[in-house]
Amino acid sequence: MSTTASDPLATLGTLQGVADAVDSVRKAVDRVYGHRVMRRRSNEVTAEAALRGARGSAALSGADWSLEEVRRRTDFSGGSEAHVIGAALRLTAEAGQLLSIWRQSPLRVLARLHLVAAGGTAPEDAVGRPRLAGEPVDEPLIEAPLPDAEEVAGRLEGLSGLILSGTAAPALVTAAVVHGELLALRPFGSYNGLVARTAERIVLIGSGLDPKSICPAEVGHAEQGRAAYIAAFEGYLSGAPEGMAAWIAHCGRAVELGVRESTAVCEALQRGAA
């Protein structure tokens, strides 16, 4: 985050192209919330969005299983890909329960998310806390230089402060910055991508943009592909206005594709096919 304005997140909302992305996302979200199925069956749409969002997030982390396979499985203890799928499912289930804590202590929520994701796959003393100096990070998708532990601690405090102090920025901007900053920092020894995308989900829900959690951005991130995800993220890392705008727009497109997915679910439910 390279701006020095008193409300840097709001400043990002004024970047060229960002306002259009924000408006487009809002219209898309309003359309799916207005679907007639949402009047009586929103819980079913939420549950399906959670499943599809978890599958999408796991795909970006290297476990690209079919939706049918994720739906069929009950045991995710065997093999690294199964662990990733299990972690994504647990995180999605946890996200909606952490909203009140997020507003009071974002760092506690991030610690909890890592604890939930790791699920016994990492040493107990390395779970649920930012990494220490010299500790390795397992995040194969992101190859950007790794900030040292001291920088991680400082930037996490800065991110927390921005969230706690409040911002006039649109929800999409805040969610994209939280997502991008956590990817940049990779504060934990593992599952940073899953945690970052879950934090994005929490911001979108808690902001009121997607209160029923039916617009899984993770689906859209996966649909746009890993190469596009990394390219957009490099724009965030650059700190340049056009790069930041490209990352926010990428995240906006992910939400819109998530909306499209849930609209299809609504249509299936309306036909009695789901």
Tab-separated table of C-alpha atoms in Angstrom:
chain	number	residue	atom	x	y	z
A	1	MET	CA	0.000	0.000	0.000
A	2	SER	CA	1.810	3.029	-1.260
A	3	THR	CA	-0.489	5.965	-0.585
A	4	THR	CA	-0.059	8.400	2.302
A	5	ALA	CA	-3.574	9.805	2.393
A	6	SER	CA	-5.396	9.868	5.709
A	7	ASP	CA	-7.751	7.204	4.365
A	8	PRO	CA	-5.574	5.253	1.911
A	9	LEU	CA	-8.235	2.669	1.147
A	10	ALA	CA	-10.680	5.384	0.149
A	11	THR	CA	-7.993	6.937	-2.023
A	12	LEU	CA	-7.633	3.650	-3.886
A	13	GLY	CA	-11.342	3.852	-4.643
A	14	THR	CA	-10.697	6.958	-6.730
A	15	LEU	CA	-8.222	5.263	-9.090
A	16	GLN	CA	-9.172	5.170	-12.740
A	17	GLY	CA	-11.167	2.043	-13.503
A	18	VAL	CA	-11.846	1.191	-9.871
A	19	ALA	CA	-15.090	3.145	-9.662
A	20	ASP	CA	-16.371	1.296	-12.735
A	21	ALA	CA	-15.452	-2.050	-11.170
A	22	VAL	CA	-17.186	-1.113	-7.920
A	23	ASP	CA	-20.346	-0.060	-9.763
A	24	SER	CA	-20.365	-3.197	-11.891
A	25	VAL	CA	-19.987	-5.435	-8.837
A	26	ARG	CA	-22.749	-3.669	-6.947
A	27	LYS	CA	-25.181	-4.061	-9.851
A	28	ALA	CA	-24.318	-7.743	-10.251
A	29	VAL	CA	-24.768	-8.439	-6.533
A	30	ASP	CA	-28.084	-6.561	-6.468
A	31	ARG	CA	-29.362	-8.674	-9.368
A	32	VAL	CA	-28.691	-12.020	-7.705
A	33	TYR	CA	-30.108	-10.814	-4.388
A	34	GLY	CA	-33.249	-9.851	-6.267
A	35	HIS	CA	-33.739	-13.341	-7.692
A	36	ARG	CA	-37.056	-14.810	-6.631
A	37	VAL	CA	-35.364	-17.968	-5.252
A	38	MET	CA	-33.575	-15.814	-2.670
A	39	ARG	CA	-36.883	-15.038	-0.968
A	40	ARG	CA	-37.336	-18.518	0.471
A	41	ARG	CA	-34.278	-20.600	-0.336
A	42	SER	CA	-31.360	-18.303	0.361
A	43	ASN	CA	-29.877	-20.766	2.863
A	44	GLU	CA	-29.538	-23.355	0.111
A	45	VAL	CA	-27.839	-20.842	-2.161
A	46	THR	CA	-25.473	-19.863	0.646
A	47	ALA	CA	-24.534	-23.485	1.306
A	48	GLU	CA	-23.888	-24.170	-2.365
A	49	ALA	CA	-21.871	-20.961	-2.728
A	50	ALA	CA	-19.718	-22.018	0.216
A	51	LEU	CA	-18.985	-25.396	-1.338
A	52	ARG	CA	-18.164	-23.916	-4.737
A	53	GLY	CA	-16.093	-21.144	-3.196
A	54	ALA	CA	-14.023	-23.651	-1.225
A	55	ARG	CA	-13.446	-25.721	-4.355
A	56	GLY	CA	-12.307	-22.627	-6.254
A	57	SER	CA	-9.929	-21.468	-3.538
A	58	ALA	CA	-8.422	-24.945	-3.248
A	59	ALA	CA	-7.932	-25.074	-7.020
A	60	LEU	CA	-5.794	-21.941	-6.867
A	61	SER	CA	-3.728	-23.619	-4.148
A	62	GLY	CA	-3.035	-26.624	-6.335
A	63	ALA	CA	-5.930	-28.968	-5.499
A	64	ASP	CA	-8.120	-28.639	-8.577
A	65	TRP	CA	-10.793	-31.245	-7.902
A	66	SER	CA	-14.161	-31.419	-9.586
A	67	LEU	CA	-17.135	-30.082	-7.683
A	68	GLU	CA	-18.661	-33.563	-7.730
A	69	GLU	CA	-15.573	-35.049	-6.089
A	70	VAL	CA	-15.514	-32.381	-3.384
A	71	ARG	CA	-19.219	-32.937	-2.746
A	72	ARG	CA	-18.815	-36.716	-2.601
A	73	ARG	CA	-15.823	-36.899	-0.272
A	74	THR	CA	-16.153	-37.074	3.493
A	75	ASP	CA	-12.520	-37.844	4.351
A	76	PHE	CA	-9.851	-35.280	3.500
A	77	SER	CA	-7.005	-36.765	5.525
A	78	GLY	CA	-5.161	-38.571	2.747
A	79	GLY	CA	-2.588	-36.697	0.681
A	80	SER	CA	-1.594	-33.063	0.300
A	81	GLU	CA	-4.378	-32.173	-2.155
A	82	ALA	CA	-7.001	-33.655	0.135
A	83	HIS	CA	-5.603	-31.599	3.015
A	84	VAL	CA	-5.928	-28.437	0.910
A	85	ILE	CA	-9.538	-29.245	0.013
A	86	GLY	CA	-10.347	-29.969	3.645
A	87	ALA	CA	-8.716	-26.740	4.763
A	88	ALA	CA	-10.681	-24.715	2.203
A	89	LEU	CA	-13.960	-26.281	3.320
A	90	ARG	CA	-13.222	-25.619	6.993
A	91	LEU	CA	-12.280	-22.011	6.297
A	92	THR	CA	-15.423	-21.335	4.315
A	93	ALA	CA	-17.524	-22.750	7.129
A	94	GLU	CA	-15.655	-20.635	9.673
A	95	ALA	CA	-15.816	-17.308	7.815
A	96	GLY	CA	-19.353	-16.316	8.733
A	97	GLN	CA	-18.758	-16.994	12.423
A	98	LEU	CA	-15.894	-14.529	12.744
A	99	LEU	CA	-17.509	-11.276	11.630
A	100	SER	CA	-17.913	-9.709	15.067
A	101	ILE	CA	-14.344	-10.586	16.028
A	102	TRP	CA	-13.021	-9.231	12.717
A	103	ARG	CA	-14.443	-5.807	13.535
A	104	GLN	CA	-12.631	-5.825	16.894
A	105	SER	CA	-9.423	-7.741	16.184
A	106	PRO	CA	-8.561	-8.690	12.605
A	107	LEU	CA	-5.282	-10.250	13.730
A	108	ARG	CA	-7.110	-12.656	16.037
A	109	VAL	CA	-9.265	-13.710	13.121
A	110	LEU	CA	-6.263	-14.302	10.887
A	111	ALA	CA	-4.657	-16.423	13.606
A	112	ARG	CA	-7.871	-18.411	13.938
A	113	LEU	CA	-8.098	-18.915	10.182
A	114	HIS	CA	-4.612	-20.353	10.042
A	115	LEU	CA	-5.349	-22.617	12.990
A	116	VAL	CA	-8.479	-23.891	11.233
A	117	ALA	CA	-6.681	-24.347	7.920
A	118	ALA	CA	-3.641	-26.147	9.316
A	119	GLY	CA	-5.831	-28.701	11.071
A	120	GLY	CA	-3.015	-30.822	12.492
A	121	THR	CA	-0.794	-30.647	9.390
A	122	ALA	CA	1.766	-28.300	10.999
A	123	PRO	CA	3.641	-28.305	14.323
A	124	GLU	CA	1.470	-26.928	17.128
A	125	ASP	CA	3.929	-24.173	17.981
A	126	ALA	CA	3.832	-22.889	14.376
A	127	VAL	CA	0.054	-22.755	13.997
A	128	GLY	CA	-2.080	-19.663	14.453
A	129	ARG	CA	0.754	-17.153	14.710
A	130	PRO	CA	2.819	-15.107	12.254
A	131	ARG	CA	6.063	-16.792	11.240
A	132	LEU	CA	9.282	-16.056	13.066
A	133	ALA	CA	12.620	-15.082	11.541
A	134	GLY	CA	14.065	-17.925	9.514
A	135	GLU	CA	10.903	-20.020	9.393
A	136	PRO	CA	10.047	-21.379	5.919
A	137	VAL	CA	6.848	-20.690	4.011
A	138	ASP	CA	5.078	-23.244	1.857
A	139	GLU	CA	3.120	-21.238	-0.730
A	140	PRO	CA	4.015	-22.587	-4.189
A	141	LEU	CA	1.670	-20.342	-6.187
A	142	ILE	CA	3.262	-17.075	-5.039
A	143	GLU	CA	6.936	-16.679	-5.916
A	144	ALA	CA	7.350	-13.000	-5.014
A	145	PRO	CA	10.125	-12.083	-2.585
A	146	LEU	CA	9.184	-12.956	0.976
A	147	PRO	CA	9.129	-10.087	3.491
A	148	ASP	CA	11.064	-10.797	6.668
A	149	ALA	CA	9.276	-11.487	9.942
A	150	GLU	CA	9.797	-7.970	11.271
A	151	GLU	CA	8.264	-6.403	8.170
A	152	VAL	CA	5.382	-8.863	8.325
A	153	ALA	CA	4.601	-7.895	11.916
A	154	GLY	CA	4.672	-4.181	11.119
A	155	ARG	CA	2.520	-4.434	8.026
A	156	LEU	CA	-0.012	-6.683	9.751
A	157	GLU	CA	-0.375	-4.072	12.471
A	158	GLY	CA	-0.809	-1.415	9.819
A	159	LEU	CA	-3.466	-3.413	8.010
A	160	SER	CA	-5.280	-4.070	11.273
A	161	GLY	CA	-5.169	-0.374	12.116
A	162	LEU	CA	-6.705	0.587	8.789
A	163	ILE	CA	-9.547	-1.870	9.287
A	164	LEU	CA	-10.207	-0.862	12.885
A	165	SER	CA	-10.131	2.860	12.174
A	166	GLY	CA	-12.795	2.478	9.497
A	167	THR	CA	-12.721	3.599	5.912
A	168	ALA	CA	-14.971	5.263	3.367
A	169	ALA	CA	-13.651	2.867	0.720
A	170	PRO	CA	-16.107	0.595	-1.095
A	171	ALA	CA	-16.208	-2.992	0.162
A	172	LEU	CA	-14.585	-4.284	-3.004
A	173	VAL	CA	-11.544	-2.062	-2.485
A	174	THR	CA	-11.121	-3.063	1.156
A	175	ALA	CA	-11.547	-6.747	0.359
A	176	ALA	CA	-9.040	-6.592	-2.502
A	177	VAL	CA	-6.437	-4.815	-0.369
A	178	VAL	CA	-6.819	-7.265	2.520
A	179	HIS	CA	-6.502	-10.145	0.070
A	180	GLY	CA	-3.497	-8.652	-1.719
A	181	GLU	CA	-1.655	-7.633	1.439
A	182	LEU	CA	-1.966	-11.102	2.956
A	183	LEU	CA	-0.688	-12.679	-0.245
A	184	ALA	CA	2.218	-10.250	-0.254
A	185	LEU	CA	3.123	-10.916	3.377
A	186	ARG	CA	2.439	-14.661	3.536
A	187	PRO	CA	2.454	-14.270	7.322
A	188	PHE	CA	2.052	-17.967	8.123
A	189	GLY	CA	4.111	-21.004	7.316
A	190	SER	CA	1.347	-22.537	5.192
A	191	TYR	CA	-2.102	-21.999	3.666
A	192	ASN	CA	-1.603	-18.257	3.161
A	193	GLY	CA	-3.523	-18.199	-0.111
A	194	LEU	CA	-6.519	-19.932	1.443
A	195	VAL	CA	-6.417	-17.568	4.417
A	196	ALA	CA	-6.139	-14.492	2.187
A	197	ARG	CA	-9.141	-15.486	0.091
A	198	THR	CA	-11.171	-16.286	3.202
A	199	ALA	CA	-10.325	-12.861	4.622
A	200	GLU	CA	-11.565	-11.325	1.373
A	201	ARG	CA	-14.815	-13.260	1.846
A	202	ILE	CA	-15.158	-12.001	5.434
A	203	VAL	CA	-14.781	-8.377	4.306
A	204	LEU	CA	-17.380	-8.794	1.561
A	205	ILE	CA	-19.847	-10.340	4.009
A	206	GLY	CA	-19.175	-7.989	6.908
A	207	SER	CA	-19.318	-4.869	4.747
A	208	GLY	CA	-22.899	-5.595	3.787
A	209	LEU	CA	-22.087	-6.055	0.112
A	210	ASP	CA	-22.756	-9.800	0.339
A	211	PRO	CA	-24.346	-10.370	3.759
A	212	LYS	CA	-25.715	-13.832	2.920
A	213	SER	CA	-22.389	-14.954	1.423
A	214	ILE	CA	-23.827	-15.984	-1.919
A	215	CYS	CA	-21.245	-14.333	-4.200
A	216	PRO	CA	-18.147	-16.580	-3.959
A	217	ALA	CA	-15.238	-14.559	-5.286
A	218	GLU	CA	-13.081	-17.674	-4.974
A	219	VAL	CA	-15.044	-19.204	-7.855
A	220	GLY	CA	-14.217	-16.194	-9.997
A	221	HIS	CA	-10.542	-16.178	-9.050
A	222	ALA	CA	-10.273	-19.828	-10.066
A	223	GLU	CA	-12.256	-19.320	-13.262
A	224	GLN	CA	-9.955	-16.519	-14.393
A	225	GLY	CA	-7.034	-18.899	-13.902
A	226	ARG	CA	-3.847	-19.024	-11.906
A	227	ALA	CA	-1.828	-17.082	-14.516
A	228	ALA	CA	-4.277	-14.161	-14.487
A	229	TYR	CA	-4.402	-14.246	-10.687
A	230	ILE	CA	-0.626	-14.014	-10.408
A	231	ALA	CA	-0.398	-11.296	-13.077
A	232	ALA	CA	-3.011	-9.172	-11.298
A	233	PHE	CA	-1.306	-9.757	-7.966
A	234	GLU	CA	1.969	-8.485	-9.421
A	235	GLY	CA	0.123	-5.234	-10.083
A	236	TYR	CA	-0.733	-5.050	-6.399
A	237	LEU	CA	2.883	-5.729	-5.461
A	238	SER	CA	4.077	-2.914	-7.707
A	239	GLY	CA	2.250	-0.339	-5.590
A	240	ALA	CA	1.725	1.711	-8.767
A	241	PRO	CA	-1.754	3.212	-9.211
A	242	GLU	CA	-2.428	1.328	-12.439
A	243	GLY	CA	-1.237	-1.932	-10.872
A	244	MET	CA	-3.399	-1.472	-7.798
A	245	ALA	CA	-6.387	-0.625	-9.990
A	246	ALA	CA	-5.802	-3.759	-12.077
A	247	TRP	CA	-5.749	-5.931	-8.943
A	248	ILE	CA	-8.951	-4.393	-7.590
A	249	ALA	CA	-10.644	-4.801	-10.972
A	250	HIS	CA	-9.496	-8.426	-11.078
A	251	CYS	CA	-11.058	-9.018	-7.665
A	252	GLY	CA	-14.214	-7.281	-8.852
A	253	ARG	CA	-14.440	-9.561	-11.852
A	254	ALA	CA	-14.005	-12.525	-9.498
A	255	VAL	CA	-17.025	-11.402	-7.485
A	256	GLU	CA	-19.065	-10.973	-10.661
A	257	LEU	CA	-18.182	-14.491	-11.784
A	258	GLY	CA	-19.167	-15.717	-8.324
A	259	VAL	CA	-22.496	-13.951	-8.805
A	260	ARG	CA	-22.927	-15.708	-12.129
A	261	GLU	CA	-22.287	-19.052	-10.438
A	262	SER	CA	-24.896	-18.408	-7.745
A	263	THR	CA	-27.373	-17.113	-10.307
A	264	ALA	CA	-27.054	-20.479	-12.053
A	265	VAL	CA	-27.699	-22.177	-8.713
A	266	CYS	CA	-30.806	-20.051	-8.244
A	267	GLU	CA	-32.043	-20.978	-11.705
A	268	ALA	CA	-31.445	-24.675	-11.002
A	269	LEU	CA	-33.332	-24.467	-7.726
A	270	GLN	CA	-36.180	-22.689	-9.474
A	271	ARG	CA	-36.384	-25.497	-12.033
A	272	GLY	CA	-36.212	-28.107	-9.283
A	273	ALA	CA	-32.959	-29.447	-10.654
A	274	ALA	CA	-30.789	-28.842	-7.596
